[in-house]
Short mmCIF file of C-alpha atoms in Angstrom, two decimals:
data_model
loop_
_atom_site.label_atom_id
_atom_site.label_comp_id
_atom_site.label_asym_id
_atom_site.label_seq_id
_atom_site.Cartn_x
_atom_site.Cartn_y
_atom_site.Cartn_z
CA MET A 1 66.59 89.90 76.90
CA ARG A 2 67.83 86.77 75.16
CA ALA A 3 64.32 86.02 73.91
CA VAL A 4 64.04 89.52 72.45
CA ASN A 5 67.37 89.18 70.64
CA LEU A 6 66.33 85.81 69.27
CA ALA A 7 63.03 87.22 68.02
CA VAL A 8 64.76 90.17 66.34
CA ALA A 9 67.34 87.92 64.67
CA LEU A 10 64.63 85.57 63.41
CA GLY A 11 62.56 88.47 62.08
CA VAL A 12 65.55 89.97 60.29
CA ALA A 13 66.43 86.59 58.78
CA VAL A 14 62.91 86.12 57.40
CA SER A 15 62.72 89.73 56.19
CA THR A 16 66.10 89.51 54.48
CA ALA A 17 65.39 86.15 52.83
CA SER A 18 62.12 87.52 51.40
CA GLY A 19 63.76 90.77 50.26
CA ASP A 20 61.49 92.69 52.65
CA LEU A 21 58.61 91.28 50.64
CA GLY A 22 59.82 93.31 47.66
CA VAL A 23 59.15 96.68 49.30
CA GLY A 24 62.66 97.97 48.63
CA ARG A 25 63.25 96.42 45.22
CA SER A 26 62.07 99.42 43.24
CA LEU A 27 61.96 103.20 43.43
CA GLY A 28 59.03 104.28 41.38
CA GLU A 29 59.48 102.69 37.98
CA HIS A 30 63.16 101.95 38.60
CA THR A 31 64.44 98.65 39.97
CA ILE A 32 67.04 98.97 42.73
CA ALA A 33 68.20 95.37 42.92
CA ARG A 34 70.25 94.47 39.89
CA LEU A 35 70.08 90.78 40.74
CA ASP A 36 67.15 88.46 41.23
CA PRO A 37 68.83 85.78 43.38
CA PRO A 38 67.25 82.35 43.58
CA LEU A 39 65.72 80.96 46.76
CA TRP A 40 68.74 78.79 47.51
CA LEU A 41 70.87 81.98 47.80
CA ALA A 42 68.33 84.28 49.49
CA VAL A 43 67.48 81.92 52.36
CA PRO A 44 71.11 81.18 53.42
CA LEU A 45 71.94 84.88 53.17
CA GLY A 46 68.98 85.78 55.37
CA LEU A 47 69.93 83.12 57.92
CA LEU A 48 73.52 84.33 57.85
CA VAL A 49 72.45 87.92 58.59
CA GLY A 50 70.17 86.76 61.42
CA ALA A 51 72.88 84.54 62.93
CA ALA A 52 75.40 87.39 62.77
CA LEU A 53 73.02 89.67 64.65
CA LEU A 54 72.48 87.00 67.29
CA ARG A 55 75.98 85.59 67.77
CA SER A 56 78.62 87.95 66.43
CA ARG A 57 80.55 89.97 69.01
CA ARG A 58 81.74 92.44 66.39
CA PRO A 59 78.82 94.65 65.29
CA GLU A 60 80.61 95.52 62.05
CA VAL A 61 80.05 91.97 60.76
CA PRO A 62 76.20 92.10 60.76
CA LEU A 63 76.33 95.54 59.11
CA ALA A 64 78.61 94.29 56.34
CA LEU A 65 76.31 91.29 55.72
CA ALA A 66 73.26 93.58 55.81
CA LEU A 67 74.81 95.84 53.17
CA LEU A 68 75.52 92.74 51.08
CA ALA A 69 71.86 91.76 51.45
CA TRP A 70 70.86 95.26 50.33
CA THR A 71 72.95 95.10 47.17
CA THR A 72 71.65 91.65 46.25
CA LEU A 73 68.14 91.46 47.71
CA ALA A 74 67.30 95.17 48.31
CA ALA A 75 66.59 94.24 51.97
CA PHE A 76 66.84 97.51 53.90
CA VAL A 77 65.40 96.30 57.25
CA ALA A 78 68.59 94.35 57.99
CA VAL A 79 70.63 97.50 57.38
CA MET A 80 68.50 99.50 59.83
CA VAL A 81 68.77 96.85 62.56
CA ALA A 82 72.51 96.33 62.01
CA GLN A 83 73.14 100.08 62.03
CA TYR A 84 71.21 100.44 65.30
CA ARG A 85 73.03 97.49 66.88
CA LEU A 86 76.45 98.85 65.98
CA ALA A 87 75.74 102.32 67.42
CA GLU A 88 74.14 100.86 70.56
CA ARG A 89 76.97 98.46 71.37
CA THR A 90 80.02 100.51 70.44
CA ARG A 91 78.72 103.86 71.78
CA SER A 92 81.66 105.37 69.88
CA ARG A 93 80.69 108.38 67.85
CA ARG A 94 83.71 108.01 65.60
CA ARG A 95 83.05 104.35 64.73
CA THR A 96 79.35 105.03 64.35
CA ALA A 97 80.00 107.97 62.04
CA ALA A 98 82.36 105.91 59.89
CA ALA A 99 79.89 103.01 59.66
CA THR A 100 77.03 105.39 58.89
CA LEU A 101 79.06 107.04 56.11
CA VAL A 102 79.87 103.69 54.51
CA ALA A 103 76.24 102.55 54.73
CA ALA A 104 75.02 105.88 53.36
CA LEU A 105 77.30 105.56 50.36
CA VAL A 106 76.26 101.97 49.66
CA LEU A 107 72.56 102.86 49.88
CA GLY A 108 72.63 106.48 48.76
CA VAL A 109 74.52 106.14 45.50
CA PRO A 110 71.98 103.81 43.81
CA LEU A 111 69.07 105.83 45.17
CA TRP A 112 70.67 109.08 44.00
CA ARG A 113 71.28 107.60 40.56
CA LEU A 114 67.69 106.41 40.22
CA GLY A 115 65.65 109.10 41.99
CA GLY A 116 67.94 112.05 42.52
CA PRO A 117 68.75 113.82 45.79
CA ASP A 118 65.09 114.37 46.70
CA ALA A 119 64.58 110.63 47.00
CA ALA A 120 68.07 109.60 48.13
CA ALA A 121 68.48 112.03 51.05
CA PRO A 122 65.36 111.17 53.09
CA LEU A 123 65.61 107.42 52.44
CA THR A 124 69.30 107.30 53.34
CA ALA A 125 68.69 109.32 56.51
CA ALA A 126 65.80 107.06 57.52
CA ILE A 127 67.67 103.80 56.86
CA CYS A 128 71.19 104.76 58.03
CA LEU A 129 71.24 107.95 60.11
CA ALA A 130 68.10 107.57 62.24
CA PRO A 131 68.92 104.05 63.53
CA ALA A 132 72.47 105.15 64.31
CA LEU A 133 71.28 108.14 66.35
CA LEU A 134 68.73 106.01 68.15
CA GLY A 135 71.36 103.37 68.92
CA LEU A 136 73.74 105.97 70.32
CA TYR A 137 70.99 107.36 72.54
CA VAL A 138 69.89 103.96 73.84
CA GLY A 139 73.45 102.74 74.44
CA THR A 140 74.52 105.94 76.18
CA ARG A 141 71.39 105.95 78.32
CA ARG A 142 71.90 102.30 79.30
CA GLU A 143 75.53 103.01 80.21
CA LEU A 144 74.49 106.03 82.26
CA ILE A 145 71.87 104.02 84.13
CA ALA A 146 74.43 101.28 84.79
CA ARG A 147 76.89 103.82 86.16
CA VAL A 148 74.23 105.39 88.36
CA ARG A 149 73.27 101.97 89.72
CA GLU A 150 76.91 101.06 90.28
CA ARG A 151 77.47 104.33 92.10
CA ALA A 152 74.35 103.80 94.20
CA ASP A 153 75.50 100.27 95.08
CA ARG A 154 78.95 101.56 95.93
CA LEU A 155 77.50 104.31 98.12
CA GLU A 156 75.26 101.76 99.82
CA ARG A 157 78.21 99.47 100.47
CA GLU A 158 80.20 102.42 101.76
CA GLN A 159 77.30 103.40 104.01
CA HIS A 160 77.13 99.86 105.41
CA ARG A 161 80.88 99.93 105.96
CA ARG A 162 80.64 103.24 107.80
CA VAL A 163 77.78 101.90 109.94
CA ARG A 164 79.81 98.80 110.82
CA GLN A 165 82.82 100.97 111.59
CA ALA A 166 80.71 103.28 113.74
CA ARG A 167 79.33 100.31 115.64
CA ALA A 168 82.83 98.94 116.15
CA ASP A 169 84.04 102.34 117.35
CA GLU A 170 81.08 102.60 119.72
CA ARG A 171 81.77 99.14 121.12
CA ALA A 172 85.41 100.11 121.62
CA ARG A 173 84.35 103.31 123.37
CA ILE A 174 81.99 101.39 125.63
CA ALA A 175 84.73 98.87 126.38
CA ARG A 176 87.06 101.71 127.38
CA ASP A 177 84.34 103.24 129.56
CA MET A 178 83.66 99.90 131.24
CA HIS A 179 87.40 99.46 131.86
CA ASP A 180 87.63 102.92 133.40
CA VAL A 181 84.53 102.45 135.55
CA VAL A 182 85.48 99.00 136.80
CA THR A 183 89.12 99.88 137.42
CA HIS A 184 88.41 103.09 139.28
CA ARG A 185 85.48 101.91 141.38
CA VAL A 186 86.94 98.52 142.24
CA SER A 187 90.24 100.17 143.17
CA LEU A 188 88.37 102.45 145.55
CA MET A 189 86.55 99.48 147.05
CA VAL A 190 89.82 97.59 147.54
CA LEU A 191 91.47 100.60 149.13
CA ASN A 192 88.53 101.16 151.47
CA ALA A 193 88.53 97.48 152.41
CA THR A 194 92.28 97.66 153.07
CA ALA A 195 91.75 100.72 155.23
CA LEU A 196 88.98 98.94 157.13
CA GLU A 197 91.25 95.96 157.72
CA ALA A 198 94.04 98.22 158.97
CA ALA A 199 91.62 100.01 161.32
CA GLU A 200 90.79 96.66 163.00
CA GLY A 201 87.08 97.33 163.14
CA ARG A 202 87.10 101.03 164.00
CA ASP A 203 84.56 103.04 162.00
CA ALA A 204 83.46 99.80 160.34
CA VAL A 205 79.94 101.09 159.68
CA ALA A 206 81.15 104.21 157.90
CA ALA A 207 83.73 102.28 155.89
CA GLY A 208 81.17 99.66 154.92
CA ARG A 209 78.77 102.42 153.85
CA ARG A 210 81.47 103.97 151.66
CA ILE A 211 82.22 100.61 150.05
CA GLY A 212 78.51 100.05 149.42
CA ASP A 213 78.11 103.53 147.88
CA ILE A 214 81.07 102.96 145.58
CA GLY A 215 79.70 99.57 144.51
CA ARG A 216 76.27 101.02 143.77
CA GLU A 217 77.80 103.85 141.75
CA ALA A 218 79.84 101.32 139.75
CA LEU A 219 76.76 99.20 139.10
CA GLY A 220 74.79 102.26 138.01
CA GLU A 221 77.45 103.34 135.52
CA LEU A 222 77.83 99.82 134.17
CA ARG A 223 74.06 99.50 133.79
CA SER A 224 73.90 102.69 131.74
CA LEU A 225 76.67 101.38 129.46
CA VAL A 226 75.01 97.99 129.01
CA GLU A 227 71.73 99.74 128.08
CA VAL A 228 73.54 101.30 125.14
CA LEU A 229 74.43 97.82 123.87
CA ARG A 230 70.87 96.55 124.33
CA ALA A 231 69.10 99.61 122.94
CA ASP A 232 67.59 99.31 119.46
CA GLY A 233 68.08 102.69 117.82
CA GLU A 234 68.63 105.82 119.84
CA ALA A 235 68.09 105.40 123.55
CA PRO A 236 67.71 108.19 126.08
CA LEU A 237 71.06 108.22 127.88
CA ALA A 238 72.13 109.99 131.02
CA PRO A 239 74.71 112.73 130.48
CA GLN A 240 78.26 111.42 130.51
CA PRO A 241 80.55 112.79 133.24
CA GLY A 242 82.55 115.86 132.27
CA LEU A 243 84.59 118.68 133.71
CA ALA A 244 81.83 119.64 136.14
CA ASP A 245 82.13 116.19 137.75
CA LEU A 246 85.87 116.45 138.41
CA ALA A 247 85.24 118.07 141.79
CA ALA A 248 83.22 115.06 142.99
CA LEU A 249 85.83 112.66 141.62
CA ILE A 250 88.62 114.48 143.43
CA SER A 251 86.54 114.67 146.59
CA ASP A 252 86.22 110.87 146.58
CA THR A 253 89.98 110.61 146.20
CA ARG A 254 90.60 112.94 149.12
CA ARG A 255 88.33 110.87 151.37
CA LEU A 256 90.71 107.97 150.79
CA GLY A 257 93.49 110.00 152.34
CA THR A 258 95.21 111.09 149.13
CA PRO A 259 95.97 114.83 149.11
CA VAL A 260 94.89 116.29 145.79
CA ARG A 261 95.44 119.85 144.65
CA PHE A 262 92.97 120.80 141.93
CA GLU A 263 93.18 123.87 139.72
CA ALA A 264 90.90 124.75 136.82
CA VAL A 265 91.46 127.75 134.56
CA ALA A 266 88.93 128.62 131.88
CA GLU A 267 89.34 131.62 129.60
CA PRO A 268 86.37 133.13 127.72
CA GLY A 269 85.55 131.44 124.42
CA SER A 270 87.08 128.11 125.40
CA ALA A 271 84.01 125.93 125.93
CA PRO A 272 84.86 122.29 125.09
CA SER A 273 82.45 119.80 123.57
CA ALA A 274 80.81 117.01 125.56
CA LEU A 275 83.17 114.46 123.95
CA VAL A 276 86.22 116.44 125.03
CA GLU A 277 84.88 116.86 128.57
CA HIS A 278 84.14 113.16 128.89
CA ALA A 279 87.59 112.20 127.59
CA VAL A 280 89.32 114.58 130.02
CA TYR A 281 87.24 113.19 132.88
CA ARG A 282 88.32 109.64 132.02
CA VAL A 283 91.97 110.68 131.79
CA VAL A 284 91.82 112.24 135.27
CA GLN A 285 89.97 109.19 136.60
CA GLU A 286 92.58 106.80 135.20
CA ALA A 287 95.46 108.93 136.48
CA LEU A 288 93.99 109.07 140.00
CA THR A 289 93.38 105.31 139.94
CA ASN A 290 97.00 104.71 139.00
CA ALA A 291 98.12 107.04 141.77
CA HIS A 292 96.07 104.97 144.24
CA LYS A 293 97.70 101.79 142.98
CA HIS A 294 101.31 102.80 142.63
CA ALA A 295 101.84 105.89 144.82
CA ARG A 296 99.51 105.54 147.75
CA GLY A 297 99.74 108.47 150.10
CA ALA A 298 101.63 110.67 147.63
CA GLY A 299 100.23 114.07 146.75
CA VAL A 300 98.52 114.51 143.40
CA GLU A 301 98.21 117.70 141.35
CA VAL A 302 95.41 118.08 138.80
CA ARG A 303 95.47 121.15 136.55
CA VAL A 304 93.03 121.87 133.72
CA VAL A 305 93.62 124.93 131.55
CA GLN A 306 91.09 125.92 128.90
CA ARG A 307 92.14 128.46 126.31
CA PRO A 308 90.54 129.38 122.99
CA GLY A 309 91.23 126.48 120.66
CA VAL A 310 92.97 124.14 123.09
CA LEU A 311 92.54 122.37 126.44
CA ARG A 312 95.59 121.28 128.43
CA LEU A 313 95.52 118.79 131.28
CA ARG A 314 98.25 117.73 133.69
CA VAL A 315 97.93 115.11 136.42
CA ALA A 316 101.11 114.47 138.40
CA ASN A 317 101.81 112.59 141.60
CA GLY A 318 104.88 112.43 143.78
CA ALA A 319 106.74 109.34 144.90
CA SER A 320 104.88 107.16 147.39
CA PRO A 321 106.09 107.40 150.99
CA GLN A 322 106.34 103.59 151.13
CA ALA A 323 108.56 103.47 148.07
CA ALA A 324 110.68 106.32 149.44
CA ARG A 325 111.30 104.26 152.61
CA GLY A 326 112.32 101.29 150.47
CA GLY A 327 109.12 99.34 151.20
CA GLY A 328 107.34 96.83 149.01
CA PRO A 329 105.15 97.56 146.07
CA PRO A 330 102.58 100.22 146.85
CA GLY A 331 99.76 98.66 144.94
CA GLY A 332 98.37 96.84 147.96
CA GLY A 333 97.51 93.79 145.87
CA ILE A 334 95.40 95.72 143.34
CA PRO A 335 95.80 94.05 139.95
CA ASP A 336 96.98 96.10 137.01
CA GLY A 337 95.67 95.17 133.58
CA GLY A 338 98.06 97.48 131.76
CA PHE A 339 95.42 98.81 129.36
CA GLY A 340 94.38 101.99 131.17
CA LEU A 341 96.99 104.31 129.68
CA LEU A 342 96.48 102.81 126.24
CA GLY A 343 92.74 103.44 126.51
CA ILE A 344 93.01 107.10 127.51
CA ALA A 345 95.69 107.68 124.87
CA GLU A 346 93.29 106.32 122.25
CA ARG A 347 90.51 108.59 123.53
CA ILE A 348 92.67 111.66 123.17
CA ARG A 349 93.98 110.57 119.76
CA LEU A 350 90.46 110.15 118.38
CA LEU A 351 89.76 113.77 119.35
CA GLY A 352 92.82 114.95 117.45
CA GLY A 353 94.86 115.52 120.60
CA GLU A 354 98.02 114.10 122.12
CA LEU A 355 98.68 112.36 125.42
CA THR A 356 102.11 111.88 126.95
CA THR A 357 103.10 110.04 130.10
CA GLY A 358 106.33 109.57 131.97
CA ALA A 359 108.23 109.72 135.21
CA THR A 360 109.07 113.02 136.90
CA PRO A 361 112.53 113.96 138.23
CA GLN A 362 111.11 113.71 141.76
CA GLY A 363 110.33 110.02 141.32
CA GLY A 364 106.66 110.47 140.61
CA PHE A 365 104.58 110.10 137.49
CA GLU A 366 102.70 112.56 135.31
CA VAL A 367 100.08 112.45 132.57
CA ARG A 368 99.78 115.32 130.11
CA ALA A 369 97.05 115.78 127.51
CA GLU A 370 96.41 118.47 124.94
CA VAL A 371 93.13 118.45 123.04
CA PRO A 372 92.02 120.94 120.34
CA LEU A 373 88.66 122.57 120.94
#
């Protein structure tokens, strides 16, 4: 682009210094240029016009010098180029119209005086109006293309940002799933091992089989989650656990000796999405795991109510018999990371729902969730 501007400026300088080779010095038998400047004036004026086109940041300056060159040297090419440059760079219709009017008067009046309107009108339009219109078109088109490119770049950056955010959200979801899987399954293994130790070897084979089954289930779920991280693109995934799997989850809890009362109510037209089902499953899983840790032996109530537009969940447990007798901590040595409730609260919040937790008047603990469908 710089080379093109330099070539144009050099061409205009040569054309202006030579008076456009005398093409514009006469109109028929009439001489337009009143002066016949010497070479020492024509060459500096031509160089000045060319330098103004190349260096000046104000497009009005080259136009004013080009009009001066017209009145002294009858050089119209400089006027055409300066008029085009002004319209292209300013892209202001008002400034372009004012500059075109001034140029038309400077050029048109002598032409009108010498050749009448038939000669003045077309020549003035060709030298002043046509370059201005072309400059407006080119400048506006260039600005439009720049805006389109800027918008495309902005949309591309926004798309990359959304992709990064989606990946971060997916990693967070997988981290929550891994926390839920590990916490629940390992808690069951610890509780079964504690029960085996308390039984002093009785039913050791059955207890060992249960521990092995729980470990294999945990490994299977973790493997499916890790495959998501390793997969390039979309990977065929096994269905995530949902409301239909709550019965099996509660059955596992009952086998550990925890009495669980489960109630599910579903009204017509209240089918939740897979995301909602999976979130509710994880909430129940976390609540049951906490009941194992902190209220072993206490009864647990799980109630799921589906109505059109909303799903309500309540998981409540009573006070542990050991705590009621004034015993030690009921956790049995199971570590508590403290992130389980935060994780399920975040799951429900991302679905537009609300999760509340707190102690009950009976000394137990309850988890309530409400999720829009």
